[in-house]
Amino acid sequence: MIYLDNNATTRPAPEVIDAMAACLARDWGNPSSSHAVGQDAKRVLGEARSAVAALLGAHPVEVVFTSGATEANQWVLEGASAALDGKPPLLLLSAIEHSAQLKAARRLAQNGRARLELMPVDRDGRVDLAAAARLIAPGVRLVSLMAANNETGVVQPVAEVAALAKAAGALFHIDATQAIGKLPFDFAHCGADLVSLSAHKVHGPKGIGALLVRKGLVWPALLSGSQERARRGGTENLPGIAGFGAAARLAAARLRADGEHLSLLRGRLEQGLQARLPVRVFGAGAARLPNTLSLRIGTLDADLVLARMEQAGFIAASGSACSAGGNEPSHVLTAMGIPPEEARGAIRLSLSRDNTIAEIDALLERLPGLLAAPLAEAA
Ligand code: PMP
């Protein structure tokens, strides 16, 4: 099996599995207990928090562990929706945010708790800065933008949007879920007040992530309780946190090597496919994550391409795992102006440090043959 769906999730690294097993077998105490067993667990918690902070250029007190990026993202919307003057606050999200985040924002708007506007993107899937500059005006409470898109990999102009948000007095949130471990990230200098992350996209476990909350920002608690400096109550998911810490340590140590490896593989894959098949790459004109390739092959339907690939042992996806299964074309691609019938053909190949040149070459060798009959039929 050759796994090419790493934007959906990554395989946990051996170091992550070891850290989690050690936590379960040895450091299983409650970090809030003052006795020695609890203090061992507290040390694990502190070390993991420092590792996550170090990967992101944050201070450890700025890291609040959550169940993942979905929770962190929706905490941001909830926190920003607290009415200050009786009026529902105005939230500004990009049109290509994660589908769960857009859904949560729409629900707040439907319930009258917030007003929602979307920042459009250009043909390559980058937030349209001229439109953003018009929309980000005094009175906007929150501006939210992902660092890089999960479907296309297109890197977003977060520094420019951060400056606009700052000038308008708005909070700025970055969903950095897909960027961490693939691109350098520096919370101290990125201009964001809040940043969401998830461990399982960087070879960590599922069900654990974090919200970075800038020091000094007054931010409402998500769950009452004393844990996480009273910001998110509940006994910590310590095995998950230990795994996240190990994943962060690895990602920091390998950031450069991983980035180079991914760029090499993705370049070989993209050029190889273009040389062999009628391929249209989405977001090709923009800077993209080094691991992501979103494309359409001829006029073939994504389901057909993916089924042929899977029969031959290649695992990939159409767009995002979270919205796969529905017949709706991707909201990311349609926001880029791609017609629904073309968007339905999109497949996403997403790589990780675990992939090899031999795997890329195997796909390049096999895919034209797997698709020859359907391509001839479609022609
Ligand atoms: N944001 C983005 C950009 C993502 O790609 C994902 C994962 N599909 C999420 C948020 C949700 O993360 P989690 O699985 O940790 O809830």
Short mmCIF file of C-alpha atoms and ligand atoms in Angstrom, two decimals:
data_model
loop_
_atom_site.label_atom_id
_atom_site.label_comp_id
_atom_site.label_asym_id
_atom_site.label_seq_id
_atom_site.Cartn_x
_atom_site.Cartn_y
_atom_site.Cartn_z
CA MET A 1 0.00 0.00 0.00
CA ILE A 2 1.29 3.44 -0.91
CA TYR A 3 -0.35 6.13 1.20
CA LEU A 4 -0.78 9.53 -0.48
CA ASP A 5 -3.45 11.09 1.74
CA ASN A 6 -1.32 12.76 4.39
CA ASN A 7 -3.43 15.92 4.55
CA ALA A 8 -6.23 13.73 5.93
CA THR A 9 -3.92 12.23 8.50
CA THR A 10 -0.36 11.03 8.88
CA ARG A 11 1.05 7.79 10.26
CA PRO A 12 2.17 8.26 13.87
CA ALA A 13 5.98 8.36 14.07
CA PRO A 14 7.68 5.55 16.05
CA GLU A 15 8.92 8.15 18.56
CA VAL A 16 5.32 9.27 19.04
CA ILE A 17 4.12 5.73 19.72
CA ASP A 18 6.99 5.23 22.21
CA ALA A 19 6.17 8.47 24.04
CA MET A 20 2.49 7.54 24.27
CA ALA A 21 3.22 4.01 25.43
CA ALA A 22 5.59 5.32 28.11
CA CYS A 23 2.96 7.74 29.27
CA LEU A 24 0.31 5.04 29.54
CA ALA A 25 2.58 2.50 31.20
CA ARG A 26 4.68 4.72 33.45
CA ASP A 27 3.52 8.33 33.70
CA TRP A 28 -0.20 7.65 34.07
CA GLY A 29 -0.80 9.95 37.02
CA ASN A 30 -3.07 12.95 37.12
CA PRO A 31 -0.97 16.07 36.47
CA SER A 32 -3.10 17.98 39.00
CA SER A 33 -2.18 15.63 41.87
CA SER A 34 0.45 17.04 44.19
CA HIS A 35 2.00 13.65 45.06
CA ALA A 36 4.94 12.11 43.26
CA VAL A 37 2.82 10.11 40.78
CA GLY A 38 1.03 13.26 39.75
CA GLN A 39 4.26 15.21 39.55
CA ASP A 40 5.70 12.70 37.06
CA ALA A 41 2.65 13.25 34.87
CA LYS A 42 2.98 17.01 35.31
CA ARG A 43 6.54 16.84 34.07
CA VAL A 44 5.38 15.00 30.91
CA LEU A 45 2.73 17.67 30.39
CA GLY A 46 5.25 20.49 30.79
CA GLU A 47 7.81 18.92 28.47
CA ALA A 48 5.22 18.38 25.75
CA ARG A 49 3.95 21.94 26.11
CA SER A 50 7.51 23.27 25.75
CA ALA A 51 8.09 21.13 22.64
CA VAL A 52 4.91 22.37 20.95
CA ALA A 53 5.75 25.96 21.90
CA ALA A 54 9.30 25.59 20.55
CA LEU A 55 8.08 24.26 17.19
CA LEU A 56 5.82 27.29 16.78
CA GLY A 57 7.89 30.10 18.27
CA ALA A 58 5.41 30.48 21.12
CA HIS A 59 5.85 30.76 24.87
CA PRO A 60 4.71 27.62 26.73
CA VAL A 61 2.02 29.59 28.61
CA GLU A 62 0.48 30.45 25.24
CA VAL A 63 -0.23 26.77 24.43
CA VAL A 64 -3.65 25.46 25.46
CA PHE A 65 -4.22 21.80 24.61
CA THR A 66 -7.54 20.97 22.97
CA SER A 67 -9.02 17.86 21.35
CA GLY A 68 -7.79 19.05 17.95
CA ALA A 69 -8.04 21.86 15.47
CA THR A 70 -11.81 21.64 15.09
CA GLU A 71 -12.24 22.39 18.78
CA ALA A 72 -9.59 25.12 18.72
CA ASN A 73 -11.19 26.73 15.65
CA GLN A 74 -14.67 26.70 17.09
CA TRP A 75 -13.43 28.01 20.43
CA VAL A 76 -12.12 31.00 18.49
CA LEU A 77 -15.54 31.61 16.93
CA GLU A 78 -17.30 31.18 20.28
CA GLY A 79 -14.88 33.49 22.07
CA ALA A 80 -15.14 36.14 19.38
CA SER A 81 -18.94 35.95 19.39
CA ALA A 82 -19.35 37.12 22.95
CA ALA A 83 -21.55 40.21 22.51
CA LEU A 84 -19.82 43.30 23.88
CA ASP A 85 -22.41 45.98 23.26
CA GLY A 86 -25.53 43.89 22.67
CA LYS A 87 -24.81 43.71 18.94
CA PRO A 88 -23.80 40.42 17.27
CA PRO A 89 -20.13 40.86 16.35
CA LEU A 90 -18.92 40.73 12.76
CA LEU A 91 -16.75 37.72 11.89
CA LEU A 92 -14.72 37.65 8.70
CA LEU A 93 -13.56 34.26 7.45
CA SER A 94 -12.00 33.32 4.14
CA ALA A 95 -14.28 31.41 1.78
CA ILE A 96 -11.86 28.48 1.84
CA GLU A 97 -11.67 27.81 5.57
CA HIS A 98 -12.16 24.24 6.74
CA SER A 99 -15.73 23.09 6.13
CA ALA A 100 -16.42 22.49 9.85
CA GLN A 101 -15.30 26.04 10.61
CA LEU A 102 -17.53 27.57 7.95
CA LYS A 103 -20.42 25.47 9.21
CA ALA A 104 -19.88 26.61 12.80
CA ALA A 105 -19.69 30.26 11.73
CA ARG A 106 -22.89 29.93 9.70
CA ARG A 107 -24.64 28.38 12.69
CA LEU A 108 -23.62 31.32 14.89
CA ALA A 109 -24.96 33.69 12.25
CA GLN A 110 -28.23 31.75 11.92
CA ASN A 111 -28.67 31.88 15.70
CA GLY A 112 -28.20 35.64 15.65
CA ARG A 113 -25.00 35.45 17.71
CA ALA A 114 -22.72 36.82 15.02
CA ARG A 115 -22.70 38.38 11.59
CA LEU A 116 -20.59 36.61 9.01
CA GLU A 117 -18.84 37.77 5.86
CA LEU A 118 -16.48 35.78 3.67
CA MET A 119 -13.26 36.97 2.06
CA PRO A 120 -13.10 35.74 -1.55
CA VAL A 121 -10.07 34.08 -3.12
CA ASP A 122 -8.47 34.55 -6.53
CA ARG A 123 -8.24 31.95 -9.32
CA ASP A 124 -5.23 30.35 -7.69
CA GLY A 125 -6.97 30.03 -4.34
CA ARG A 126 -5.21 32.87 -2.51
CA VAL A 127 -7.25 35.32 -0.47
CA ASP A 128 -7.95 38.36 -2.62
CA LEU A 129 -6.07 41.10 -0.76
CA ALA A 130 -7.92 43.99 -2.42
CA ALA A 131 -11.25 42.49 -1.33
CA ALA A 132 -9.83 41.72 2.12
CA ALA A 133 -8.69 45.34 2.48
CA ARG A 134 -12.23 46.53 1.72
CA LEU A 135 -13.84 44.07 4.11
CA ILE A 136 -11.44 44.40 7.05
CA ALA A 137 -12.72 47.67 8.50
CA PRO A 138 -13.15 49.03 12.01
CA GLY A 139 -16.03 47.15 13.63
CA VAL A 140 -14.88 43.70 12.49
CA ARG A 141 -14.32 41.59 15.62
CA LEU A 142 -12.45 38.63 14.16
CA VAL A 143 -10.54 37.88 10.98
CA SER A 144 -9.80 34.19 10.45
CA LEU A 145 -7.57 32.73 7.76
CA MET A 146 -5.80 29.42 7.35
CA ALA A 147 -2.02 29.41 6.84
CA ALA A 148 -2.36 26.96 3.97
CA ASN A 149 -5.36 25.23 2.45
CA ASN A 150 -5.90 21.55 3.14
CA GLU A 151 -7.21 20.76 -0.37
CA THR A 152 -4.96 22.77 -2.68
CA GLY A 153 -2.02 23.43 -0.35
CA VAL A 154 -2.14 27.09 -1.40
CA VAL A 155 -0.27 29.24 1.13
CA GLN A 156 -2.26 32.26 2.27
CA PRO A 157 -1.01 35.85 2.66
CA VAL A 158 -1.28 35.77 6.45
CA ALA A 159 1.23 38.58 7.08
CA GLU A 160 -0.70 41.00 4.86
CA VAL A 161 -4.04 40.03 6.37
CA ALA A 162 -2.55 40.28 9.88
CA ALA A 163 -1.54 43.88 9.15
CA LEU A 164 -5.02 44.71 7.87
CA ALA A 165 -6.63 43.13 10.94
CA LYS A 166 -4.31 45.00 13.27
CA ALA A 167 -5.03 48.33 11.60
CA ALA A 168 -8.78 47.70 11.94
CA GLY A 169 -8.48 46.67 15.61
CA ALA A 170 -9.76 43.14 14.87
CA LEU A 171 -8.59 39.89 16.45
CA PHE A 172 -6.65 37.76 13.99
CA HIS A 173 -6.79 33.95 13.98
CA ILE A 174 -4.76 31.54 11.88
CA ASP A 175 -5.72 27.91 11.32
CA ALA A 176 -2.18 26.57 10.93
CA THR A 177 -3.22 22.91 10.95
CA GLN A 178 -1.82 22.06 7.52
CA ALA A 179 1.22 24.30 7.65
CA ILE A 180 2.96 23.08 10.77
CA GLY A 181 5.82 20.73 10.16
CA LYS A 182 5.79 21.66 6.46
CA LEU A 183 6.60 25.38 6.65
CA PRO A 184 8.37 27.41 9.33
CA PHE A 185 5.91 29.11 11.66
CA ASP A 186 6.68 31.83 14.17
CA PHE A 187 3.84 32.75 16.52
CA ALA A 188 5.85 35.58 18.07
CA HIS A 189 6.07 37.43 14.76
CA CYS A 190 3.10 36.23 12.67
CA GLY A 191 0.72 38.93 13.82
CA ALA A 192 -1.93 36.47 15.01
CA ASP A 193 -3.67 36.58 18.38
CA LEU A 194 -4.84 32.98 18.13
CA VAL A 195 -3.56 29.93 16.22
CA SER A 196 -5.14 26.46 15.83
CA LEU A 197 -3.18 23.23 15.44
CA SER A 198 -3.67 19.50 15.29
CA ALA A 199 -1.17 16.74 16.13
CA HIS A 200 -2.32 14.09 13.69
CA LYS A 201 -1.25 16.09 10.63
CA VAL A 202 2.38 15.97 11.82
CA HIS A 203 2.75 12.29 12.64
CA GLY A 204 1.17 12.72 16.07
CA PRO A 205 -1.96 11.08 17.46
CA LYS A 206 -5.56 11.99 16.67
CA GLY A 207 -7.81 13.75 19.16
CA ILE A 208 -5.20 16.22 20.39
CA GLY A 209 -4.32 19.70 19.23
CA ALA A 210 -3.89 23.17 20.63
CA LEU A 211 -5.00 26.74 20.54
CA LEU A 212 -2.19 29.27 20.90
CA VAL A 213 -3.50 32.29 22.79
CA ARG A 214 -1.29 35.36 22.72
CA LYS A 215 0.06 36.32 26.15
CA GLY A 216 -1.97 39.18 27.56
CA LEU A 217 -5.07 38.51 25.46
CA VAL A 218 -8.20 38.31 27.60
CA TRP A 219 -9.82 35.15 26.30
CA PRO A 220 -12.88 33.31 27.67
CA ALA A 221 -12.52 29.76 28.98
CA LEU A 222 -13.87 26.94 26.83
CA LEU A 223 -14.66 24.56 29.71
CA SER A 224 -14.70 25.46 33.39
CA GLY A 225 -12.07 23.73 35.51
CA SER A 226 -8.59 24.48 36.75
CA GLN A 227 -6.58 22.72 34.03
CA GLU A 228 -4.79 24.59 31.25
CA ARG A 229 -4.61 27.72 33.44
CA ALA A 230 -8.40 27.55 33.81
CA ARG A 231 -8.93 27.92 30.08
CA ARG A 232 -9.97 24.40 29.24
CA GLY A 233 -11.07 22.32 32.19
CA GLY A 234 -10.96 18.53 32.31
CA THR A 235 -8.19 16.08 33.11
CA GLU A 236 -5.69 16.33 30.31
CA ASN A 237 -5.40 13.77 27.51
CA LEU A 238 -1.87 13.08 28.68
CA PRO A 239 -0.98 10.20 26.31
CA GLY A 240 -2.17 12.35 23.39
CA ILE A 241 -0.26 15.34 24.71
CA ALA A 242 2.91 13.26 25.17
CA GLY A 243 2.52 12.05 21.57
CA PHE A 244 1.96 15.60 20.34
CA GLY A 245 5.12 16.69 22.17
CA ALA A 246 7.17 13.93 20.53
CA ALA A 247 5.71 14.80 17.12
CA ALA A 248 6.55 18.48 17.63
CA ARG A 249 10.12 17.67 18.66
CA LEU A 250 10.59 15.58 15.54
CA ALA A 251 8.96 18.16 13.27
CA ALA A 252 11.23 20.89 14.64
CA ALA A 253 14.37 18.80 14.21
CA ARG A 254 13.41 17.74 10.67
CA LEU A 255 11.61 20.83 9.38
CA ARG A 256 14.24 21.69 6.81
CA ALA A 257 15.01 18.15 5.71
CA ASP A 258 11.30 17.29 5.50
CA GLY A 259 10.60 20.44 3.48
CA GLU A 260 13.35 19.61 1.00
CA HIS A 261 12.27 15.97 0.74
CA LEU A 262 8.62 16.91 0.18
CA SER A 263 9.48 19.54 -2.45
CA LEU A 264 11.62 17.06 -4.34
CA LEU A 265 8.91 14.39 -4.30
CA ARG A 266 6.05 16.72 -5.15
CA GLY A 267 8.02 18.27 -8.02
CA ARG A 268 8.82 14.84 -9.44
CA LEU A 269 5.19 13.76 -9.07
CA GLU A 270 3.74 16.91 -10.62
CA GLN A 271 6.13 17.02 -13.55
CA GLY A 272 5.89 13.29 -14.09
CA LEU A 273 2.09 13.36 -14.21
CA GLN A 274 2.06 16.37 -16.53
CA ALA A 275 4.41 14.56 -18.91
CA ARG A 276 2.24 11.43 -19.00
CA LEU A 277 -1.38 12.51 -18.62
CA PRO A 278 -3.71 15.43 -19.46
CA VAL A 279 -3.47 17.02 -16.03
CA ARG A 280 -4.77 20.32 -14.72
CA VAL A 281 -3.18 21.39 -11.43
CA PHE A 282 -5.31 23.55 -9.13
CA GLY A 283 -3.53 26.48 -7.46
CA ALA A 284 -0.53 26.04 -9.76
CA GLY A 285 0.10 29.80 -9.94
CA ALA A 286 0.43 30.23 -6.18
CA ALA A 287 2.96 29.22 -3.55
CA ARG A 288 1.82 25.86 -2.19
CA LEU A 289 2.70 23.54 0.66
CA PRO A 290 5.57 21.38 -0.52
CA ASN A 291 3.56 18.18 -0.01
CA THR A 292 0.22 18.89 -1.70
CA LEU A 293 -0.95 18.36 -5.26
CA SER A 294 -4.57 18.95 -6.25
CA LEU A 295 -5.39 18.07 -9.84
CA ARG A 296 -7.85 16.79 -12.37
CA ILE A 297 -7.02 14.21 -15.01
CA GLY A 298 -8.73 14.84 -18.35
CA THR A 299 -12.47 14.92 -17.73
CA LEU A 300 -12.37 11.89 -15.47
CA ASP A 301 -14.46 11.74 -12.34
CA ALA A 302 -12.48 11.69 -9.09
CA ASP A 303 -14.28 8.57 -7.85
CA LEU A 304 -13.19 6.59 -10.89
CA VAL A 305 -9.55 7.69 -10.66
CA LEU A 306 -9.41 6.98 -6.93
CA ALA A 307 -11.01 3.55 -7.31
CA ARG A 308 -8.52 2.54 -10.03
CA MET A 309 -5.67 3.82 -7.90
CA GLU A 310 -6.83 1.99 -4.80
CA GLN A 311 -7.19 -1.29 -6.68
CA ALA A 312 -3.52 -0.92 -7.56
CA GLY A 313 -2.58 -0.08 -3.96
CA PHE A 314 -2.36 3.72 -4.14
CA ILE A 315 -4.41 5.55 -1.50
CA ALA A 316 -5.44 9.15 -2.21
CA ALA A 317 -8.54 11.32 -1.80
CA SER A 318 -10.77 13.83 -3.48
CA GLY A 319 -10.36 17.05 -1.54
CA SER A 320 -10.86 16.90 2.18
CA ALA A 321 -11.60 13.74 4.20
CA CYS A 322 -14.09 15.75 6.19
CA SER A 323 -16.33 16.49 3.21
CA ALA A 324 -15.50 13.41 1.09
CA GLY A 325 -18.37 11.05 0.54
CA GLY A 326 -20.82 13.79 -0.37
CA ASN A 327 -21.44 14.63 -3.99
CA GLU A 328 -21.03 18.34 -3.42
CA PRO A 329 -18.15 19.88 -5.35
CA SER A 330 -15.41 21.28 -3.12
CA HIS A 331 -16.22 24.72 -1.69
CA VAL A 332 -12.52 25.54 -2.01
CA LEU A 333 -12.37 24.88 -5.75
CA THR A 334 -15.71 26.54 -6.48
CA ALA A 335 -14.53 29.61 -4.54
CA MET A 336 -11.60 29.69 -7.01
CA GLY A 337 -14.10 29.96 -9.86
CA ILE A 338 -13.70 26.36 -10.99
CA PRO A 339 -17.00 25.07 -12.42
CA PRO A 340 -18.69 22.38 -10.29
CA GLU A 341 -18.29 19.68 -12.96
CA GLU A 342 -14.54 20.29 -13.06
CA ALA A 343 -14.26 20.48 -9.29
CA ARG A 344 -15.91 17.04 -9.09
CA GLY A 345 -12.87 15.65 -10.90
CA ALA A 346 -10.37 16.91 -8.34
CA ILE A 347 -8.10 14.46 -6.63
CA ARG A 348 -5.63 15.36 -3.92
CA LEU A 349 -2.26 13.69 -3.56
CA SER A 350 -0.64 14.67 -0.26
CA LEU A 351 2.78 13.42 0.78
CA SER A 352 4.67 13.09 4.03
CA ARG A 353 8.22 12.41 5.16
CA ASP A 354 7.32 8.70 5.02
CA ASN A 355 6.94 8.72 1.22
CA THR A 356 9.86 7.78 -1.02
CA ILE A 357 11.04 8.50 -4.56
CA ALA A 358 10.40 4.84 -5.38
CA GLU A 359 6.73 5.27 -4.40
CA ILE A 360 6.36 8.34 -6.61
CA ASP A 361 7.98 6.52 -9.50
CA ALA A 362 5.71 3.52 -8.97
CA LEU A 363 2.64 5.75 -9.28
CA LEU A 364 4.03 7.49 -12.38
CA GLU A 365 4.67 4.15 -13.97
CA ARG A 366 1.31 2.59 -13.15
CA LEU A 367 -1.20 5.44 -13.42
CA PRO A 368 -1.26 5.98 -17.22
CA GLY A 369 -2.04 2.29 -17.72
CA LEU A 370 -4.72 2.28 -15.02
CA LEU A 371 -6.45 5.24 -16.67
CA ALA A 372 -5.83 4.46 -20.36
CA ALA A 373 -9.22 2.83 -21.01
CA PRO A 374 -11.34 5.45 -19.20
CA LEU A 375 -9.39 8.27 -20.85
CA ALA A 376 -9.92 6.75 -24.29
CA GLU A 377 -13.61 6.31 -23.52
CA ALA A 378 -13.97 9.89 -22.32
CA ALA A 379 -12.20 11.26 -25.41
N1 PMP B 1 -8.33 22.77 9.87
C1 PMP B 1 -7.73 22.27 8.78
C2 PMP B 1 -7.10 23.19 7.79
C3 PMP B 1 -7.66 20.88 8.61
O1 PMP B 1 -7.08 20.39 7.51
C4 PMP B 1 -8.25 20.04 9.57
C5 PMP B 1 -8.20 18.53 9.42
N2 PMP B 1 -8.91 18.04 8.31
C6 PMP B 1 -8.88 20.61 10.68
C7 PMP B 1 -8.89 21.98 10.80
C8 PMP B 1 -9.51 19.77 11.74
O2 PMP B 1 -8.54 19.22 12.57
P1 PMP B 1 -8.88 18.06 13.61
O3 PMP B 1 -8.92 16.80 12.83
O4 PMP B 1 -7.75 18.09 14.59
O5 PMP B 1 -10.16 18.40 14.27
#
